[in-house]
CSV table of C-alpha atoms in Angstrom, one decimal:
chain,number,residue,atom,x,y,z
D,1,MET,CA,-8.0,-30.8,-1.0
D,2,GLN,CA,-10.6,-29.7,1.8
D,3,LYS,CA,-14.5,-30.9,0.5
D,4,LEU,CA,-16.5,-27.9,0.7
D,5,PRO,CA,-20.1,-28.1,1.6
D,6,LEU,CA,-22.9,-27.3,-1.0
D,7,ARG,CA,-25.0,-25.1,1.4
D,8,LEU,CA,-25.2,-24.1,5.1
D,9,GLU,CA,-28.1,-25.4,7.3
D,10,ARG,CA,-27.5,-22.4,9.8
D,11,GLU,CA,-25.8,-19.5,7.5
D,12,PRO,CA,-23.9,-16.9,8.9
D,13,LEU,CA,-23.7,-14.6,6.2
D,14,VAL,CA,-24.3,-11.0,7.2
D,15,ASP,CA,-23.2,-9.4,3.6
D,16,ALA,CA,-22.4,-10.5,-0.1
D,17,LEU,CA,-21.9,-8.1,-2.6
D,18,PHE,CA,-20.9,-8.2,-6.3
D,19,GLU,CA,-18.5,-5.1,-7.9
D,20,VAL,CA,-17.6,-4.1,-10.9
D,21,ARG,CA,-14.9,-1.3,-11.5
D,22,LEU,CA,-14.8,1.0,-14.8
D,23,GLY,CA,-11.9,3.5,-15.9
D,24,PRO,CA,-12.8,7.2,-16.1
D,25,THR,CA,-16.4,7.5,-17.2
D,26,SER,CA,-19.7,9.0,-15.9
D,27,LEU,CA,-21.7,5.9,-15.4
D,28,ALA,CA,-23.8,7.4,-12.1
D,29,ASP,CA,-25.1,9.9,-15.1
D,30,ILE,CA,-26.6,7.4,-17.5
D,31,LEU,CA,-27.4,4.2,-15.6
D,32,PRO,CA,-29.9,4.8,-12.6
D,33,GLY,CA,-31.9,6.2,-15.3
D,34,PHE,CA,-31.7,3.6,-17.8
D,35,LEU,CA,-32.2,0.9,-14.8
D,36,PHE,CA,-35.4,2.5,-13.5
D,37,HIS,CA,-36.8,1.8,-16.5
D,38,ASP,CA,-35.4,-1.4,-18.0
D,39,LEU,CA,-35.4,-3.6,-14.6
D,40,PRO,CA,-38.5,-6.0,-14.8
D,41,GLY,CA,-40.8,-5.4,-11.6
D,42,PRO,CA,-42.2,-3.0,-9.2
D,43,LYS,CA,-39.9,0.4,-10.1
D,44,PRO,CA,-37.0,0.7,-8.0
D,45,GLN,CA,-37.0,3.3,-5.0
D,46,ILE,CA,-33.4,5.3,-5.7
D,47,THR,CA,-31.4,7.3,-2.7
D,48,ARG,CA,-29.1,9.4,-3.1
D,49,LEU,CA,-25.8,8.7,-0.6
D,50,PRO,CA,-23.8,11.0,0.8
D,51,ALA,CA,-21.2,10.8,-1.9
D,52,ALA,CA,-23.5,12.8,-3.9
D,53,GLU,CA,-22.9,15.8,-2.0
D,54,VAL,CA,-19.3,16.2,-3.0
D,55,PRO,CA,-19.1,17.9,-6.7
D,56,GLN,CA,-18.0,15.4,-9.2
D,57,PRO,CA,-14.7,16.8,-10.0
D,58,MET,CA,-13.7,16.5,-6.7
D,59,ARG,CA,-14.8,12.8,-6.4
D,60,ALA,CA,-12.9,12.2,-9.6
D,61,SER,CA,-9.7,13.5,-8.1
D,62,ASP,CA,-10.2,12.1,-4.6
D,63,PRO,CA,-9.2,8.7,-4.8
D,64,SER,CA,-11.4,7.5,-1.7
D,65,LEU,CA,-14.1,8.7,-3.9
D,66,GLN,CA,-13.6,7.8,-7.2
D,67,PHE,CA,-15.6,4.7,-6.8
D,68,ALA,CA,-18.0,5.4,-4.1
D,69,PRO,CA,-21.7,4.5,-5.1
D,70,ILE,CA,-23.6,7.9,-4.9
D,71,LEU,CA,-27.1,6.4,-5.5
D,72,ARG,CA,-28.4,3.1,-4.7
D,73,MET,CA,-31.7,1.5,-5.9
D,74,ASP,CA,-33.9,-0.8,-3.9
D,75,TRP,CA,-34.6,-3.5,-6.5
D,76,GLY,CA,-36.7,-6.8,-4.9
D,77,HIS,CA,-34.2,-9.1,-2.7
D,78,TYR,CA,-31.2,-6.6,-3.7
D,79,PHE,CA,-29.6,-3.3,-3.6
D,80,ILE,CA,-27.9,-1.4,-6.6
D,81,SER,CA,-25.1,0.9,-6.2
D,82,VAL,CA,-23.9,3.1,-9.0
D,83,GLY,CA,-20.8,5.4,-8.6
D,84,ASP,CA,-18.7,7.7,-10.7
D,85,ARG,CA,-16.6,4.4,-11.7
D,86,SER,CA,-18.3,1.5,-10.0
D,87,VAL,CA,-21.6,-0.5,-9.8
D,88,ILE,CA,-22.4,-2.7,-6.7
D,89,ILE,CA,-24.8,-5.7,-6.4
D,90,SER,CA,-26.0,-6.4,-2.6
D,91,CYS,CA,-28.0,-9.1,-1.3
D,92,LYS,CA,-30.6,-8.5,1.1
D,93,LEU,CA,-31.0,-11.1,3.9
D,94,PRO,CA,-31.5,-14.0,3.8
D,95,TYR,CA,-29.1,-14.6,1.4
D,96,PRO,CA,-31.0,-15.7,-1.7
D,97,LYS,CA,-28.1,-18.5,-2.1
D,98,TRP,CA,-25.4,-18.1,-4.9
D,99,PRO,CA,-27.4,-19.8,-8.0
D,100,ASN,CA,-30.2,-17.0,-7.7
D,101,PHE,CA,-27.2,-14.3,-6.7
D,102,LYS,CA,-25.3,-15.2,-10.0
D,103,ALA,CA,-28.5,-15.3,-12.1
D,104,THR,CA,-29.0,-11.6,-11.0
D,105,ILE,CA,-25.6,-10.5,-11.5
D,106,LEU,CA,-25.8,-12.0,-15.1
D,107,ASP,CA,-28.8,-10.6,-15.8
D,108,LEU,CA,-27.8,-7.1,-14.5
D,109,THR,CA,-24.6,-6.8,-16.5
D,110,ALA,CA,-26.3,-8.0,-19.4
D,111,ARG,CA,-28.7,-5.0,-19.3
D,112,ILE,CA,-25.8,-2.6,-18.3
D,113,GLY,CA,-24.2,-4.0,-21.3
D,114,LYS,CA,-27.2,-2.9,-24.1
D,115,VAL,CA,-26.2,0.7,-22.2
D,116,GLY,CA,-23.2,1.4,-24.3
D,117,ALA,CA,-21.7,3.3,-21.4
D,118,PRO,CA,-18.1,4.5,-22.1
D,119,GLY,CA,-14.9,3.3,-20.0
D,120,LYS,CA,-12.8,0.1,-19.7
D,121,VAL,CA,-13.6,-2.4,-17.2
D,122,GLU,CA,-10.7,-2.7,-14.7
D,123,ARG,CA,-11.8,-5.3,-12.2
D,124,TYR,CA,-14.4,-7.2,-10.8
D,125,SER,CA,-15.2,-8.7,-7.5
D,126,LEU,CA,-16.9,-10.9,-4.8
D,127,LYS,CA,-17.1,-10.0,-1.3
D,128,TYR,CA,-18.4,-12.1,1.5
D,129,VAL,CA,-18.7,-11.3,5.4
D,130,ASN,CA,-19.8,-13.6,7.8
D,131,LEU,CA,-20.4,-13.1,11.7
D,132,ILE,CA,-19.5,-16.4,13.4
D,133,SER,CA,-21.3,-16.3,17.2
D,134,ALA,CA,-19.5,-17.0,20.3
D,135,PRO,CA,-19.9,-15.0,23.5
D,136,SER,CA,-16.3,-15.0,24.9
D,137,LEU,CA,-13.4,-13.6,22.8
D,138,ALA,CA,-11.3,-16.9,23.7
D,139,GLU,CA,-14.6,-18.7,22.3
D,140,GLN,CA,-14.3,-16.5,18.9
D,141,VAL,CA,-10.7,-16.9,18.2
D,142,ALA,CA,-10.9,-21.1,18.9
D,143,LYS,CA,-13.7,-21.2,16.0
D,144,ILE,CA,-10.9,-19.6,13.6
D,145,LYS,CA,-8.0,-21.5,12.0
D,146,MET,CA,-5.4,-19.3,13.3
D,147,SER,CA,-2.5,-18.8,15.1
D,148,ILE,CA,-1.2,-15.4,15.9
D,149,THR,CA,1.9,-14.6,18.6
D,150,LEU,CA,3.2,-10.3,18.8
D,151,GLY,CA,6.3,-10.4,20.3
D,152,GLU,CA,6.0,-12.2,23.5
D,153,VAL,CA,2.1,-12.3,23.4
D,154,GLU,CA,0.2,-15.4,22.1
D,155,VAL,CA,-3.6,-13.7,20.7
D,156,LYS,CA,-6.2,-16.3,22.7
D,157,GLY,CA,-8.5,-13.8,24.3
D,158,ASP,CA,-8.0,-10.6,23.1
D,159,HIS,CA,-9.8,-7.8,20.4
D,160,THR,CA,-8.2,-8.6,17.5
D,161,THR,CA,-8.4,-7.2,13.9
D,162,LEU,CA,-6.5,-9.0,11.0
D,163,GLN,CA,-6.0,-8.4,7.3
D,164,VAL,CA,-4.1,-10.8,4.9
D,165,ARG,CA,-3.7,-10.3,1.4
D,166,ARG,CA,-3.0,-13.2,-1.0
D,167,HIS,CA,-2.5,-13.4,-4.6
D,168,GLU,CA,-3.5,-16.6,-6.2
D,169,ASP,CA,-4.2,-18.3,-9.8
D,170,GLY,CA,-4.7,-14.4,-10.9
D,171,ILE,CA,-7.2,-13.5,-8.1
D,172,ILE,CA,-6.4,-11.1,-5.2
D,173,HIS,CA,-7.9,-12.6,-2.2
D,174,LEU,CA,-8.6,-9.9,0.6
D,175,LEU,CA,-9.1,-12.2,4.1
D,176,SER,CA,-10.1,-10.2,7.6
D,177,VAL,CA,-10.9,-11.1,10.4
D,178,VAL,CA,-12.1,-9.3,13.8
D,179,ILE,CA,-12.5,-10.9,16.7
D,180,GLY,CA,-14.8,-8.9,19.6
D,181,ALA,CA,-17.5,-8.0,16.7
D,182,GLU,CA,-21.1,-7.4,17.1
D,183,GLY,CA,-23.9,-7.5,14.9
D,184,GLN,CA,-27.8,-8.3,14.1
D,185,MET,CA,-28.7,-11.8,12.1
D,186,PRO,CA,-31.6,-11.7,9.4
D,187,ASP,CA,-34.2,-12.6,12.4
D,188,GLY,CA,-33.0,-9.6,14.2
D,189,LYS,CA,-31.4,-11.4,16.9
D,190,LYS,CA,-28.2,-9.4,18.3
D,191,VAL,CA,-24.8,-11.6,18.5
D,192,SER,CA,-21.2,-11.3,19.3
D,193,GLY,CA,-19.1,-13.2,17.6
D,194,ALA,CA,-16.0,-13.3,15.1
D,195,VAL,CA,-16.5,-11.6,11.6
D,196,VAL,CA,-14.5,-13.6,8.6
D,197,ASP,CA,-14.6,-11.2,5.3
D,198,VAL,CA,-13.5,-12.7,2.1
D,199,ASP,CA,-13.0,-10.3,-1.0
D,200,SER,CA,-12.1,-11.6,-4.4
D,201,ILE,CA,-10.5,-9.2,-7.0
D,202,ARG,CA,-9.9,-9.9,-10.5
D,203,ASN,CA,-7.9,-7.6,-12.4
D,204,VAL,CA,-8.8,-7.5,-16.3
D,205,ASP,CA,-8.4,-4.8,-19.3
D,206,ILE,CA,-11.9,-4.9,-21.1
D,207,ALA,CA,-12.5,-2.3,-23.6
D,208,ASP,CA,-16.2,-2.1,-23.2
D,209,PHE,CA,-18.8,-3.5,-20.4
D,210,ALA,CA,-20.8,-5.0,-23.6
D,211,THR,CA,-17.6,-7.7,-23.9
D,212,PHE,CA,-17.1,-7.7,-20.3
D,213,ALA,CA,-21.1,-9.0,-19.6
D,214,THR,CA,-21.1,-11.4,-22.5
D,215,ASN,CA,-17.8,-13.4,-21.2
D,216,LEU,CA,-18.3,-12.7,-17.3
D,217,GLU,CA,-20.1,-16.5,-16.5
D,218,PRO,CA,-17.1,-18.8,-16.1
D,219,GLY,CA,-14.7,-16.2,-14.7
D,220,LEU,CA,-17.3,-15.2,-12.3
D,221,GLU,CA,-18.0,-19.0,-11.3
D,222,GLN,CA,-14.3,-19.6,-10.7
D,223,LEU,CA,-13.8,-16.3,-8.6
D,224,ARG,CA,-17.3,-17.6,-6.4
D,225,GLN,CA,-15.7,-20.6,-5.4
D,226,ALA,CA,-12.1,-19.5,-5.1
D,227,ASN,CA,-14.1,-16.9,-2.4
D,228,LYS,CA,-15.9,-19.9,-0.8
D,229,ARG,CA,-12.9,-22.2,-0.5
D,230,LYS,CA,-10.9,-19.3,0.9
D,231,PHE,CA,-13.8,-18.7,3.5
D,232,PHE,CA,-14.0,-22.6,4.7
D,233,THR,CA,-10.4,-23.0,5.1
D,234,CYS,CA,-10.5,-20.2,7.4
D,235,LEU,CA,-12.7,-21.9,9.9
D,236,THR,CA,-11.9,-25.0,12.1
D,237,GLN,CA,-13.9,-28.8,11.2
D,238,ALA,CA,-15.7,-28.1,14.5
D,239,THR,CA,-16.8,-24.5,13.2
D,240,ILE,CA,-17.8,-25.8,10.3
D,241,ASP,CA,-19.8,-28.8,11.8
D,242,GLU,CA,-21.9,-26.4,13.8
D,243,MET,CA,-23.3,-24.9,10.7
D,244,GLY,CA,-24.9,-27.9,9.3
D,245,PRO,CA,-22.9,-28.2,6.2
D,246,VAL,CA,-24.9,-30.0,3.1
D,247,TYR,CA,-22.5,-31.9,0.5
D,248,GLU,CA,-24.7,-33.7,-1.6
């Protein structure tokens, strides 16, 4: 089994988020007001998102909008996005590292558990998006541990988008690779490279949010380690070494 780094000196992360999805409910009607008064520190700034302009009955009937965030709260080092049936907490860059992110997830879910919001919890997930920089398409492909042949064409230096869905140990992993992407790092530098996106999902059937929050910690840690392992198995050892892995 591949030994995983404890951390990376040169972090390629561009996004990290935790999401909870619920059964039919009206979470967006009660949660933002509660969090506005309950969260510690300066009061969060609340922004309406485009989905908020769609009437609630239409959102409820459209599968593409049922879990769409309609309000976003800017809170310290994080954003909290709330939809009719979802809550998302995402990190601002630079990434605050997993111990801090995990503590914030557990704190936020415990606070939400106090609300008594209706609706059972159906799933929760962790998604990490990384941009592996390299100037040419061929160099980007070389950094990823993959081999693709389509018909008679071997993919070596081509714009490529690939997604793989794998069900393993009760977790659904959606692994996505985009060759030829462009983005901006935390220092503002624009880079070209390969995007490696790992979305790890656990489906559950928990009657209420309070019970979910109380028992979340062990499952959350397991989900993070599974997500982390999937990311590193996508990379060549040379790519990992370039990132300055720290193992102790």
